[in-house]
Structure formats: structure tokens, C-alpha cells
Short mmCIF file of C-alpha atoms in Angstrom, two decimals:
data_model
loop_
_atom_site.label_atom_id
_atom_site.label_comp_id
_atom_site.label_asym_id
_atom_site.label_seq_id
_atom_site.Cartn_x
_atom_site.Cartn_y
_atom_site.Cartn_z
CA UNK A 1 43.66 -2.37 -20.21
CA UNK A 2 40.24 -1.59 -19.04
CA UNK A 3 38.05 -4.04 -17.10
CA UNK A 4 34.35 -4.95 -18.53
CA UNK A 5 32.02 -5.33 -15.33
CA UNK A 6 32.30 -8.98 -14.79
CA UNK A 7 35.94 -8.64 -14.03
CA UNK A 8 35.37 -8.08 -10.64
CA UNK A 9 34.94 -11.42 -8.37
CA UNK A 10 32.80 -12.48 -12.00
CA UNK A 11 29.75 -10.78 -11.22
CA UNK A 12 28.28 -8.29 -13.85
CA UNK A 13 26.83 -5.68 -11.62
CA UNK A 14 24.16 -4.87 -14.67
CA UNK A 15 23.02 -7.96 -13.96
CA UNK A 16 21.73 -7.11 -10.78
CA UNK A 17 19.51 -4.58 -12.70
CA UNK A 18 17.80 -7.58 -14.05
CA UNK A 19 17.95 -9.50 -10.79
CA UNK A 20 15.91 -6.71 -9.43
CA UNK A 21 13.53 -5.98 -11.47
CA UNK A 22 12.58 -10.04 -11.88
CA UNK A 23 12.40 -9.91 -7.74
CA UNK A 24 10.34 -7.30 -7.93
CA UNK A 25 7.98 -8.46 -10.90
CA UNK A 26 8.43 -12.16 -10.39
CA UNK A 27 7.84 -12.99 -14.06
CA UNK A 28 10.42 -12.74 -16.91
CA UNK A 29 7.82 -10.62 -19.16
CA UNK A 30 6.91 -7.70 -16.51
CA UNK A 31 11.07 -7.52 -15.54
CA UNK A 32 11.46 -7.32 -19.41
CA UNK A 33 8.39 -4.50 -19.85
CA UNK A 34 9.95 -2.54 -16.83
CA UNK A 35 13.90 -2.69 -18.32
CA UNK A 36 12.34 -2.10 -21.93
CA UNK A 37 14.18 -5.25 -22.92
CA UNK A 38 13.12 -8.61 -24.41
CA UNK A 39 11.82 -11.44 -21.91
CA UNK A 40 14.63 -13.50 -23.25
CA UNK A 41 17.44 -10.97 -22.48
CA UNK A 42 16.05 -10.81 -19.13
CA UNK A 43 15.82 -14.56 -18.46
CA UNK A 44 19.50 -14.89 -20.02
CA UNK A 45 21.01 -12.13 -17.66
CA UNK A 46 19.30 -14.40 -14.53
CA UNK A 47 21.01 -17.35 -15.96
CA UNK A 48 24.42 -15.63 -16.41
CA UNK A 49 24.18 -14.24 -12.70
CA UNK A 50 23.56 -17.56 -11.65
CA UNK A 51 26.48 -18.86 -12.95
CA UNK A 52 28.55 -16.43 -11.95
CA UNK A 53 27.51 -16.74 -8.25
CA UNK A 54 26.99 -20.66 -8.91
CA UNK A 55 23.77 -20.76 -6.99
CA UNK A 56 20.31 -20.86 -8.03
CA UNK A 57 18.37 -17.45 -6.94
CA UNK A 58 14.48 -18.21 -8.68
CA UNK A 59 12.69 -21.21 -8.34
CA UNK A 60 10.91 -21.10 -11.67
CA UNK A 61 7.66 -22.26 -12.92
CA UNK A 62 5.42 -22.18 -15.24
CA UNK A 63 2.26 -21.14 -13.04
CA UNK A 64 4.21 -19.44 -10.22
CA UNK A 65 6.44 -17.29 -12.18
CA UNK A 66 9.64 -16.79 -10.82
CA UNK A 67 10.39 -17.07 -6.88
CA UNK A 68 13.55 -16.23 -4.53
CA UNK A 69 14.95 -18.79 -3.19
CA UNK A 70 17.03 -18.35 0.26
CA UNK A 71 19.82 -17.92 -1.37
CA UNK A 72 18.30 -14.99 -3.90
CA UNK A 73 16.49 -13.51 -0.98
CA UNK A 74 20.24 -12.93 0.75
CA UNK A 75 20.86 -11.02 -2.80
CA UNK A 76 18.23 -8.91 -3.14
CA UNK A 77 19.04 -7.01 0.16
CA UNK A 78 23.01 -6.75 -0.98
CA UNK A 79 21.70 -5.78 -4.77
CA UNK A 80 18.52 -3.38 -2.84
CA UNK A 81 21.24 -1.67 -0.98
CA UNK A 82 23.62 -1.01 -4.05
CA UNK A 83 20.51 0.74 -6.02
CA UNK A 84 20.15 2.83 -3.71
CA UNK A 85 23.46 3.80 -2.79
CA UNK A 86 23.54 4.53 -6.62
CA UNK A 87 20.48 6.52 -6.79
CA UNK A 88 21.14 8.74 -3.68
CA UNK A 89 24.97 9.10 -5.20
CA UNK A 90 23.38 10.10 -8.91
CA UNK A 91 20.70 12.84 -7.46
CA UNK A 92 23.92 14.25 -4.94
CA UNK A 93 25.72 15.00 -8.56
CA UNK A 94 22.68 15.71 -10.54
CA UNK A 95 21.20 17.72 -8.06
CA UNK A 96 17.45 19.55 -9.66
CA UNK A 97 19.43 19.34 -13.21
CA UNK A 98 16.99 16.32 -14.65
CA UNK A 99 13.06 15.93 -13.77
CA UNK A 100 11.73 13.58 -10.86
CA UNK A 101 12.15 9.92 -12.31
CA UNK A 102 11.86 6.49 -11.04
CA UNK A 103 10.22 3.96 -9.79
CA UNK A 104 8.32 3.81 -5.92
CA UNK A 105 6.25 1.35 -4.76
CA UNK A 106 3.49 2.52 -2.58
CA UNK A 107 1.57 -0.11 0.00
CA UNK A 108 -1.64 0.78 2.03
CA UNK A 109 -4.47 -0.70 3.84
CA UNK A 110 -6.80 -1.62 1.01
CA UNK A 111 -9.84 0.54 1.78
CA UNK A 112 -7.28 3.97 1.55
CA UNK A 113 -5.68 2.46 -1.21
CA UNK A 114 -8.59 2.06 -3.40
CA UNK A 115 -10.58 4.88 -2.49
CA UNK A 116 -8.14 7.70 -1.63
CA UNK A 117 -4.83 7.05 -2.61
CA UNK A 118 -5.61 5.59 -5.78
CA UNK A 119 -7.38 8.47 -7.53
CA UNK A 120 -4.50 11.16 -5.57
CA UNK A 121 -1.56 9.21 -7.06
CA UNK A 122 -3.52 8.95 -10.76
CA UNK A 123 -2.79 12.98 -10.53
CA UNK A 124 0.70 13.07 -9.09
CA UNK A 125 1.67 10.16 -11.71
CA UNK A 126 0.49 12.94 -14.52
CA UNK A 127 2.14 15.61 -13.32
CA UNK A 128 5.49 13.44 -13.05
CA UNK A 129 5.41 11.29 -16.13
CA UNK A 130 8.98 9.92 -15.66
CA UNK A 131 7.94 8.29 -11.88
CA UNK A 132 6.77 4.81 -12.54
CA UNK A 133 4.32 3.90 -9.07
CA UNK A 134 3.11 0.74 -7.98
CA UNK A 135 0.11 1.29 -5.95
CA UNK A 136 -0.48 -1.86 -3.16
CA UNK A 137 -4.05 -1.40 -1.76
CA UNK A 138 -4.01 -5.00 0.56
CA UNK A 139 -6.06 -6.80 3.41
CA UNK A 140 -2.88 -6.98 5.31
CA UNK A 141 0.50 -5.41 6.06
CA UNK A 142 2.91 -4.72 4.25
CA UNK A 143 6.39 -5.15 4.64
CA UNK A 144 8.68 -2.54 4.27
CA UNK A 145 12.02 -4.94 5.71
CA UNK A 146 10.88 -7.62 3.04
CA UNK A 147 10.89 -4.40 0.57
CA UNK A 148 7.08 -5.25 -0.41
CA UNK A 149 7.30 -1.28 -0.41
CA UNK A 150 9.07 1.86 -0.40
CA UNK A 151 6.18 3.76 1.05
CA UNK A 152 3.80 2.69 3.30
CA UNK A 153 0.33 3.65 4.84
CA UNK A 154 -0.31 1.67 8.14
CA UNK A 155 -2.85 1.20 10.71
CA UNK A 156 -0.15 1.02 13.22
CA UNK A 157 3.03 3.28 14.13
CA UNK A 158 5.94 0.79 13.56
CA UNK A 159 7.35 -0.49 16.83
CA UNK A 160 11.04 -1.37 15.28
CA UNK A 161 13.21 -0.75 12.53
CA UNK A 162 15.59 1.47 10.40
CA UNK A 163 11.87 3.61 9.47
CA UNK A 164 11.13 7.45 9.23
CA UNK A 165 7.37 7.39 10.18
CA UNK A 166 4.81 10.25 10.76
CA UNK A 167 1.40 10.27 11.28
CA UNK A 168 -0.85 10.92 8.16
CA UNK A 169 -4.16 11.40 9.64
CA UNK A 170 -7.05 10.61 12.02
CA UNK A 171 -9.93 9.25 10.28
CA UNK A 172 -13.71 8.29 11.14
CA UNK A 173 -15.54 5.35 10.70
CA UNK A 174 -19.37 4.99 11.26
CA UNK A 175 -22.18 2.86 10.52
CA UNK A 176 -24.01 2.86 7.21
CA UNK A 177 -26.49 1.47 5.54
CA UNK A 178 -29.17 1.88 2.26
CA UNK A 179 -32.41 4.00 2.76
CA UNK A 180 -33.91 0.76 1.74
CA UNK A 181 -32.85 -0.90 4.53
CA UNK A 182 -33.53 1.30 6.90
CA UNK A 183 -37.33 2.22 5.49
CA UNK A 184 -37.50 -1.49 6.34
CA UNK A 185 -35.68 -2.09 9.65
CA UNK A 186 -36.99 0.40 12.30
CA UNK A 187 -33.43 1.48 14.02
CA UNK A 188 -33.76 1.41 17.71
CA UNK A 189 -32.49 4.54 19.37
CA UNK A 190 -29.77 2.67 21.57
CA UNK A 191 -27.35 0.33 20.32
CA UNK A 192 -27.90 -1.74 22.88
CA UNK A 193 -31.28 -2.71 21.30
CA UNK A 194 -29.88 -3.67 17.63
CA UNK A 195 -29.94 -7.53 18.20
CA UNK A 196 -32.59 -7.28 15.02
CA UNK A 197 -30.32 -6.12 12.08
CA UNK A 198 -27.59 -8.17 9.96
CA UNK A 199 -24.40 -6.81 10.23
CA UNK A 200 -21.41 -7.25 7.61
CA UNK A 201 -18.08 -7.90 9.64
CA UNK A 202 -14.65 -9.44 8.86
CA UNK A 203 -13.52 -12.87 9.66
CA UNK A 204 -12.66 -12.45 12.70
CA UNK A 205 -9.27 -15.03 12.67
CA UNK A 206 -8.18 -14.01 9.93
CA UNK A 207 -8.01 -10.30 10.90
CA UNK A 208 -4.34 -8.62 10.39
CA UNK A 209 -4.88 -6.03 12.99
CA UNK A 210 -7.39 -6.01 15.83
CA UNK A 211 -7.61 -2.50 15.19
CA UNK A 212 -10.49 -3.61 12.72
CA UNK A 213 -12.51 -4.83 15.05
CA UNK A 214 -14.76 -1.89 15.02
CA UNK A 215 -18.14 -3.81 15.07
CA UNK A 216 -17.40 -6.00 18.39
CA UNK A 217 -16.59 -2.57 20.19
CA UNK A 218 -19.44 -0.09 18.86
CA UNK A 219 -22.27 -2.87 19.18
CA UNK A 220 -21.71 -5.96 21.44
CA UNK A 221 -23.45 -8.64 20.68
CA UNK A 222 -23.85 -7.72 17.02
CA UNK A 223 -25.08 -10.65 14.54
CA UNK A 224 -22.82 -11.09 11.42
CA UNK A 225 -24.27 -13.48 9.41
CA UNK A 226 -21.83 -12.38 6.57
CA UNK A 227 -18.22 -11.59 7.28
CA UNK A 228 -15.18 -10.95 4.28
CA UNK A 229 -11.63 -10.18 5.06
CA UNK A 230 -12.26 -7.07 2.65
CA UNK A 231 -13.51 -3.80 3.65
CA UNK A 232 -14.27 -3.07 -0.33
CA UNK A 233 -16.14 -6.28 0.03
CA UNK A 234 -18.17 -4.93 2.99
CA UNK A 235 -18.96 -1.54 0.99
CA UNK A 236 -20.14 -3.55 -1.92
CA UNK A 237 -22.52 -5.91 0.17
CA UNK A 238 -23.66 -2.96 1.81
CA UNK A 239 -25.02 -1.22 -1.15
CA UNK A 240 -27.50 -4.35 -1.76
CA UNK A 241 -29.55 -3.57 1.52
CA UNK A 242 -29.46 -6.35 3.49
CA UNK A 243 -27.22 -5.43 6.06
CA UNK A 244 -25.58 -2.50 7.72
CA UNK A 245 -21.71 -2.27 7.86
CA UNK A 246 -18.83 -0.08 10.07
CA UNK A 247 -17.14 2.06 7.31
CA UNK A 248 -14.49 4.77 6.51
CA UNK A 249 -16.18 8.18 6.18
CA UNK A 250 -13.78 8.91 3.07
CA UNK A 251 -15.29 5.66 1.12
CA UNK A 252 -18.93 6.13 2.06
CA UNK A 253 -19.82 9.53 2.66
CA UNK A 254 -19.24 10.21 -1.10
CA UNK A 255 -21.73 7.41 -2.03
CA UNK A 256 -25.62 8.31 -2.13
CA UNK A 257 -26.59 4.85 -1.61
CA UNK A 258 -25.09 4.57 2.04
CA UNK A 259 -26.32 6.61 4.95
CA UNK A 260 -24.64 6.70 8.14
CA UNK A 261 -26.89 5.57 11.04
CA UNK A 262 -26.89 6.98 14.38
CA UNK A 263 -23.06 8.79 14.08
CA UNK A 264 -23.95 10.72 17.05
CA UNK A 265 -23.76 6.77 18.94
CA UNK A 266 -21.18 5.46 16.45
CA UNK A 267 -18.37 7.11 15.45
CA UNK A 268 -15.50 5.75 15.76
CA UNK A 269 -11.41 7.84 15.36
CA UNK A 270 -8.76 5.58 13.98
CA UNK A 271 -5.31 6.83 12.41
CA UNK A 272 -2.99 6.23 9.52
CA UNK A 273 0.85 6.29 10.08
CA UNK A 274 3.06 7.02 6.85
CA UNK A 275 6.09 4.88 6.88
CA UNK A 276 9.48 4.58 5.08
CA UNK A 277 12.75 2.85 4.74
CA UNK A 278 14.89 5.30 6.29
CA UNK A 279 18.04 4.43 3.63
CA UNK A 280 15.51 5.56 0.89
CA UNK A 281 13.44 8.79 2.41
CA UNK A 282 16.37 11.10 1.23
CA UNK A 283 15.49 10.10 -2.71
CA UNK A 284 14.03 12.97 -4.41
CA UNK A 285 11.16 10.93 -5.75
CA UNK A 286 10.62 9.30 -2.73
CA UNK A 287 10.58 12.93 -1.04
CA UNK A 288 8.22 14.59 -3.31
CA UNK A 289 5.27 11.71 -3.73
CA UNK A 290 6.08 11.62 0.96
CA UNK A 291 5.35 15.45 1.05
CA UNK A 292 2.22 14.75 -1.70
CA UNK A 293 0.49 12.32 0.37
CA UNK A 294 1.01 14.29 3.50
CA UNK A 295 -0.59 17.29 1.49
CA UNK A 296 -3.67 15.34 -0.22
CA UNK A 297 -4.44 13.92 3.52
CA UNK A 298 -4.13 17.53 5.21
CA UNK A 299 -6.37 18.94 2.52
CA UNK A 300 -9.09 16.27 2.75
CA UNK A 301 -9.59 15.99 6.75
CA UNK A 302 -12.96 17.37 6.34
CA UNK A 303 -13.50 14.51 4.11
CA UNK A 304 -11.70 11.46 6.14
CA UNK A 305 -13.53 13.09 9.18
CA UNK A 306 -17.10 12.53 7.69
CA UNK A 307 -17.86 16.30 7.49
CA UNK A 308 -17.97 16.67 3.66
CA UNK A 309 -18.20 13.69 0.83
CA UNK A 310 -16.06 15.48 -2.36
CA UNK A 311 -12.22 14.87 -2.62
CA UNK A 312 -9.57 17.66 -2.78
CA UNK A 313 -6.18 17.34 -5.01
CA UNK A 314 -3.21 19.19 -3.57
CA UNK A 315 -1.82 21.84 -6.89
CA UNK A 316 0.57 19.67 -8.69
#
């Protein structure tokens, strides 16, 4: 007589489909919009795996959705490890039989994620209409161990870990500001002499990596009188000309209201490293949006260099 699924040690291991998905979502509605099921299937497949494990793995609420508790956070690596062991065991049989499909979850610093990655991965998404991505553009890291992401764009090589990691690219940052404002402000020809302009800046406590603090490097002394813990924030308060900001190339060059001021004094090199879960680089869709990213940012150097301001797309 054939076993159904929850024969073994009670668990249903579709369940853990569910489990996933809710982890990953944290409501009952997106889980049930990802698994193309009703909310109420999902949040009866939760309760069943519950009971079958008799522990609680959500705290659930009304406002805050639904949240792992310790004992669902043990879970989700056990139930992160079986999908993939599934995945990488299904693309082994099916080899290049079925089309690139799935689901990857991309983070990145927020200023790449907005203005780069977001309009490279709207192409890759339509020429792979089966690969569901989640793009993360954040003010602060994101964890691959916690599996926040699959892929990640960092401002700093990874130090520890079970990670494949490369670097992406260099990239320059300089200092911009309106016309307006500089029609109005006469610029000084040495930094040292800027004690007379407004400067945007970010909080500097609340910082995630000091490798964004540009502004306290390129222009001691500089007065912030408004600081963000957003670089997209910074652009936007830029563009109203009242002060001058330290910027990507890639998210300002492209705009006609900014001008970059002085770049012969201020230009500053910084790098992006391109990190993975090593268990998951080997996935075919993981593989082919890796080697598309590496692509789009050797394509566009000129651009995240500050030498042109129009974006290339790598062929689909």
C-alpha cells in the first residue's frame, strides 16, 4: 500500500511549499498569489504543519502579517535546504529540456538598485517570462545567511561564509549640483575653501557601511545642514538647488538638472562585489540572471565611470 506524504514522521513535505512561500512573503495573501492558491488554503496548510510538528512557526497579526518565530526560523533553513536540493536534482534530470523558470530574489545597495539594476532586470524579466524576481534596492545590507536574498550586490567583499563572490565593478562618485545653484554660489577653486555651500550627507550613526562616508573624506569640514539615510533621497534634494551632494556617476550623469562640480578635485572610485549562496549558484536561473548582471555592468563602465550618461542592455 502506498504512503500519502504525511506518512513519514507526520509531516506533509508540500506543506513546506507553503511554509516557504509565507516566510518569504510574510502575509497569507502574497504566499497565496505566489502558489496560485487561495489565502485560506495557504493559512490551512500553516496550521496543519503546525500540528504536525506541534509547535507554533508564525507569530500572526493583524498589522504585522505573519512572523517566524525561533522555532520557524530553525525550519526555514531545513525546508530552504530541501528546495534546493530539489531544484538542483530537477534541472540535473531536466537538463535545457524546459525554459529558465523560477523564482530569485535579488538584494542591492539602494542607489544601484533603483537606478541600474532595476531598469536591466525589467529586460531580462521579459525575455524570461517564467523567472519570477524580487528586486531589493535597500539602505542597508542584506543578508544572504538570513536568505533576505539569493543574489546580492554589496559594497563590501564578504569576509565569511559558504558565498561565491566576484567583483561587479568599480564605480565613480562626484559632486553635483543644479546650474541654479551654482549661478548663485561662486565655487571656490580648492575644496579647502567650500565652508560657504550646504551640503546633503547621510546620518552619520545610522550609516551601514563607512564606506559612504564620501563627504567627510573629499571635503573636511563640510556643513550638512540636511542629512537622510537615502542616497535617492540625496538625488532628489539635490535637484531643488539648495545644496550640493556626493553622487554615483550612473544616477546623475544621466540627469540634466545635476552637474558635477570640480570632478577633476572630487572623484571618488568605490566597487560593487556580486555575491551568492554557494548551495544555490549552480541553479540555472540563478546562473543565467549571475552572468546577466556581470554583462549589463561590463557593458556600462563608461557609464558607472562618469564618462557617458545613456544606459546599455546586454542582447537578451
Amino acid at each position: 500500500m502506498q504512503k500519502n506524504t504525511r506518512d513519514i514522521n507526520g509531516v506533509n513535505w508540500d506543506d513546506l511549499r507553503y511554509f516557504l512561500a509565507v516566510a518569504r512573503t510574510q502575509t497569507a495573501s502574497a504566499a497565496a498569489k505566489r502558489l496560485n492558491v487561495d489565502h485560506t488554503t495557504v493559512a490551512r496548510r500553516i496550521r496543519e504543519l503546525e500540528a504536525s510538528l506541534a509547535t507554533v512557526l508564525f507569530e500572526k497579526s493583524r498589522s504585522g502579517g505573519f512572523a517566524l518565530t525561533s522555532e520557524g526560523q530553525r525550519l526555514l533553513s531545513y525546508a530552504d535546504t530541501i528546495e534546493t536540493t530539489v531544484q538542483s536534482a530537477s534541472e540535473q534530470f531536466t537538463g535545457g529540456a524546459h525554459s529558465l523558470s523560477g523564482h530569485v530574489r535579488v538584494g542591492s545597495t539602494e542607489g544601484f538598485g533603483s537606478f541600474f539594476l532595476a531598469p536591466q532586470l525589467a529586460r531580462f524579466a521579459q525575455a524570461h517570462p517564467d523567472i519570477s524576481i524580487d528586486l531589493l534596492p535597500v539602505p542597508h545590507f542584506v543578508s544572504l545567511s538570513k536568505r533576505e536574498a539569493d543574489i546580492a550586490i554589496l559594497l563590501e567583499r564578504p569576509e565569511r561564509g559558504q558565498y561565491v563572490h566576484t567583483k561587479l565593478c568599480d564605480y565613480q562618485l562626484r559632486l553635483y549640483g543644479t546650474p541654479s545653484y551654482l549661478e548663485s554660489h561662486p565655487f571656490p577653486e580648492k575644496t579647502a575653501e567650500m565652508h560657504g555651500h550646504a551640503f546633503l550627507n547621510y546620518v552619520t550613526d545610522l550609516v551601514f557601511s563607512p564606506e559612504l562616508l564620501y563627504l567627510d573624506r573629499a571635503i573636511p569640514n563640510a556643513k550638512a545642514n540636511f542629512c537622510t539615510t537615502s542616497i535617492v533621497a540625496q538625488y532628489h534634494a539635490a535637484l531643488q538647488g539648495t545644496a550640493l551632494a556626493i553622487l554615483p556617476c550612473f544616477m546623475a550623469e544621466p540627469d540634466p538638472g545635476l552637474v558635477a562640480v570640480v570632478p577633476e578635485q572630487i572623484s571618488i572610485t568605490r566597487h560593487f562585489w556580486l555575491c551568492c549562496r554557494e548551495d544555490l549558484r549552480k541553479l540555472r536561473r540563478i546562473s543565467a540572471l549571475w552572468d546577466y548582471v556581470r554583462q549589463a555592468a561590463e557593458i556600462n563602465r563608461p557609464l558607472l565611470m562618469g564618462e557617458v550618461s545613456i544606459m546599455a542592455f546586454p542582447p537578451p
